[in-house]
């Protein structure tokens, strides 16, 4: 796997890999591990939003709804310009989840020297996501957010993904950036699947960067 990771690192340069998937699909787990493996930086729109909600005493995403696009543009996109990220590749967790945001993400990422090179779609059924949520709630071993203990909120998050994020993924697919990865397996295997898929994608696409 180390040889594959080195190939990915060389191919990616200071570019970005954006990871999407249903709640409980392992976006942050895979993203953090991948960023560490390629000496990159990890950015999560969810973590950014919750941090800023706390600091501004607002509750915008607590009901399971996505952050409105105007706040996403104001709160999340400026992170691409942070000086401490300049010379690093970025692994993103669902940056730009609402249809239409992907174009702005690609534009800002490219302008900051972190062009989107690939978009991982972790493939997990809604039923599998619900079963993982139920197991995590029972075992309390996944660090569930407080609002995720509410089944209605969790279902809202699934609905938001289906209605607003799936069209984003279709757009990335049309641009030739989408990399589907089987995620209904244990965590270590999901990571291995991501590395394998990215290695294959990097070998096929070379230095190609999709244009808007």
mmCIF file of N, CA and C in Angstrom, residues 22-29 47 50 62 128-151 153-155 157-158 187:
data_model
loop_
_atom_site.group_PDB
_atom_site.id
_atom_site.type_symbol
_atom_site.label_atom_id
_atom_site.label_comp_id
_atom_site.label_asym_id
_atom_site.label_seq_id
_atom_site.Cartn_x
_atom_site.Cartn_y
_atom_site.Cartn_z
ATOM 1 N N UNK A 22 -23.059 9.041 2.527
ATOM 2 C CA UNK A 22 -24.131 9.152 3.514
ATOM 3 C C UNK A 22 -23.565 9.289 4.923
ATOM 4 N N UNK A 23 -24.352 9.800 5.861
ATOM 5 C CA UNK A 23 -23.933 9.758 7.256
ATOM 6 C C UNK A 23 -23.564 8.328 7.642
ATOM 7 N N UNK A 24 -22.501 8.167 8.419
ATOM 8 C CA UNK A 24 -21.996 6.872 8.881
ATOM 9 C C UNK A 24 -21.224 6.107 7.818
ATOM 10 N N UNK A 25 -20.959 6.730 6.673
ATOM 11 C CA UNK A 25 -20.202 6.026 5.630
ATOM 12 C C UNK A 25 -18.696 6.059 5.895
ATOM 13 N N UNK A 26 -18.249 6.907 6.811
ATOM 14 C CA UNK A 26 -16.828 6.926 7.175
ATOM 15 C C UNK A 26 -16.022 8.027 6.528
ATOM 16 N N UNK A 27 -16.677 9.099 6.121
ATOM 17 C CA UNK A 27 -15.975 10.183 5.413
ATOM 18 C C UNK A 27 -14.818 10.752 6.231
ATOM 19 N N UNK A 28 -15.100 11.127 7.475
ATOM 20 C CA UNK A 28 -14.061 11.737 8.299
ATOM 21 C C UNK A 28 -12.985 10.722 8.681
ATOM 22 N N UNK A 29 -13.390 9.496 8.985
ATOM 23 C CA UNK A 29 -12.423 8.461 9.347
ATOM 24 C C UNK A 29 -11.446 8.215 8.212
ATOM 25 N N UNK A 47 -17.269 19.852 10.579
ATOM 26 C CA UNK A 47 -16.510 20.285 11.755
ATOM 27 C C UNK A 47 -16.364 21.798 11.785
ATOM 28 N N UNK A 50 -19.782 23.305 12.813
ATOM 29 C CA UNK A 50 -20.112 23.139 14.234
ATOM 30 C C UNK A 50 -19.230 24.015 15.129
ATOM 31 N N UNK A 62 -28.039 21.755 13.505
ATOM 32 C CA UNK A 62 -28.384 20.809 14.546
ATOM 33 C C UNK A 62 -29.609 19.972 14.259
ATOM 34 N N UNK A 128 -28.000 0.439 5.259
ATOM 35 C CA UNK A 128 -26.739 0.190 5.965
ATOM 36 C C UNK A 128 -26.372 1.376 6.857
ATOM 37 N N UNK A 129 -26.623 2.591 6.375
ATOM 38 C CA UNK A 129 -26.325 3.778 7.174
ATOM 39 C C UNK A 129 -27.154 3.785 8.455
ATOM 40 N N UNK A 130 -28.427 3.443 8.336
ATOM 41 C CA UNK A 130 -29.309 3.408 9.503
ATOM 42 C C UNK A 130 -28.865 2.324 10.486
ATOM 43 N N UNK A 131 -28.484 1.159 9.955
ATOM 44 C CA UNK A 131 -28.036 0.072 10.828
ATOM 45 C C UNK A 131 -26.744 0.442 11.552
ATOM 46 N N UNK A 132 -25.848 1.124 10.867
ATOM 47 C CA UNK A 132 -24.614 1.575 11.522
ATOM 48 C C UNK A 132 -24.926 2.599 12.610
ATOM 49 N N UNK A 133 -25.871 3.478 12.307
ATOM 50 C CA UNK A 133 -26.261 4.486 13.300
ATOM 51 C C UNK A 133 -26.850 3.815 14.527
ATOM 52 N N UNK A 134 -27.717 2.835 14.317
ATOM 53 C CA UNK A 134 -28.341 2.139 15.440
ATOM 54 C C UNK A 134 -27.299 1.411 16.277
ATOM 55 N N UNK A 135 -26.320 0.778 15.609
ATOM 56 C CA UNK A 135 -25.256 0.083 16.335
ATOM 57 C C UNK A 135 -24.385 1.059 17.104
ATOM 58 N N UNK A 136 -24.060 2.194 16.486
ATOM 59 C CA UNK A 136 -23.231 3.200 17.144
ATOM 60 C C UNK A 136 -23.945 3.786 18.356
ATOM 61 N N UNK A 137 -25.232 4.008 18.219
ATOM 62 C CA UNK A 137 -26.014 4.539 19.330
ATOM 63 C C UNK A 137 -26.056 3.542 20.489
ATOM 64 N N UNK A 138 -26.187 2.263 20.140
ATOM 65 C CA UNK A 138 -26.263 1.223 21.171
ATOM 66 C C UNK A 138 -24.929 1.051 21.890
ATOM 67 N N UNK A 139 -23.842 1.036 21.094
ATOM 68 C CA UNK A 139 -22.519 0.772 21.662
ATOM 69 C C UNK A 139 -21.809 2.031 22.139
ATOM 70 N N UNK A 140 -22.273 3.175 21.654
ATOM 71 C CA UNK A 140 -21.648 4.454 21.997
ATOM 72 C C UNK A 140 -20.150 4.433 21.703
ATOM 73 N N UNK A 141 -19.786 3.909 20.527
ATOM 74 C CA UNK A 141 -18.361 3.773 20.193
ATOM 75 C C UNK A 141 -17.948 4.594 18.978
ATOM 76 N N UNK A 142 -18.824 5.454 18.480
ATOM 77 C CA UNK A 142 -18.489 6.210 17.278
ATOM 78 C C UNK A 142 -18.489 7.721 17.508
ATOM 79 N N UNK A 143 -18.616 8.132 18.767
ATOM 80 C CA UNK A 143 -18.593 9.556 19.049
ATOM 81 C C UNK A 143 -19.722 10.314 18.370
ATOM 82 N N UNK A 144 -20.925 9.793 18.456
ATOM 83 C CA UNK A 144 -22.068 10.439 17.812
ATOM 84 C C UNK A 144 -22.271 11.860 18.330
ATOM 85 N N UNK A 145 -22.583 12.766 17.398
ATOM 86 C CA UNK A 145 -22.986 14.107 17.804
ATOM 87 C C UNK A 145 -24.265 14.004 18.624
ATOM 88 N N UNK A 146 -24.439 14.963 19.519
ATOM 89 C CA UNK A 146 -25.621 14.930 20.387
ATOM 90 C C UNK A 146 -26.909 14.911 19.573
ATOM 91 N N UNK A 147 -26.935 15.690 18.460
ATOM 92 C CA UNK A 147 -28.169 15.730 17.679
ATOM 93 C C UNK A 147 -28.414 14.433 16.914
ATOM 94 N N UNK A 148 -27.353 13.641 16.737
ATOM 95 C CA UNK A 148 -27.520 12.377 16.014
ATOM 96 C C UNK A 148 -28.190 11.298 16.850
ATOM 97 N N UNK A 149 -28.387 11.543 18.125
ATOM 98 C CA UNK A 149 -29.092 10.559 18.929
ATOM 99 C C UNK A 149 -30.589 10.569 18.628
ATOM 100 N N UNK A 150 -31.033 11.593 17.916
ATOM 101 C CA UNK A 150 -32.439 11.717 17.533
ATOM 102 C C UNK A 150 -32.641 11.069 16.168
ATOM 103 N N UNK A 151 -33.455 10.018 16.068
ATOM 104 C CA UNK A 151 -33.635 9.331 14.785
ATOM 105 C C UNK A 151 -34.221 10.222 13.697
ATOM 106 N N UNK A 153 -33.651 13.438 13.319
ATOM 107 C CA UNK A 153 -32.561 14.283 12.830
ATOM 108 C C UNK A 153 -31.664 13.480 11.902
ATOM 109 N N UNK A 154 -31.361 12.246 12.298
ATOM 110 C CA UNK A 154 -30.506 11.409 11.456
ATOM 111 C C UNK A 154 -31.167 11.143 10.106
ATOM 112 N N UNK A 155 -32.473 10.894 10.114
ATOM 113 C CA UNK A 155 -33.194 10.667 8.860
ATOM 114 C C UNK A 155 -33.189 11.930 8.005
ATOM 115 N N UNK A 157 -30.776 14.083 7.854
ATOM 116 C CA UNK A 157 -29.452 14.131 7.242
ATOM 117 C C UNK A 157 -29.397 13.219 6.006
ATOM 118 N N UNK A 158 -30.010 12.058 6.105
ATOM 119 C CA UNK A 158 -30.058 11.153 4.956
ATOM 120 C C UNK A 158 -30.856 11.783 3.816
ATOM 121 N N UNK A 187 -13.798 -0.759 8.436
ATOM 122 C CA UNK A 187 -13.093 0.501 8.215
ATOM 123 C C UNK A 187 -11.768 0.342 7.480
#
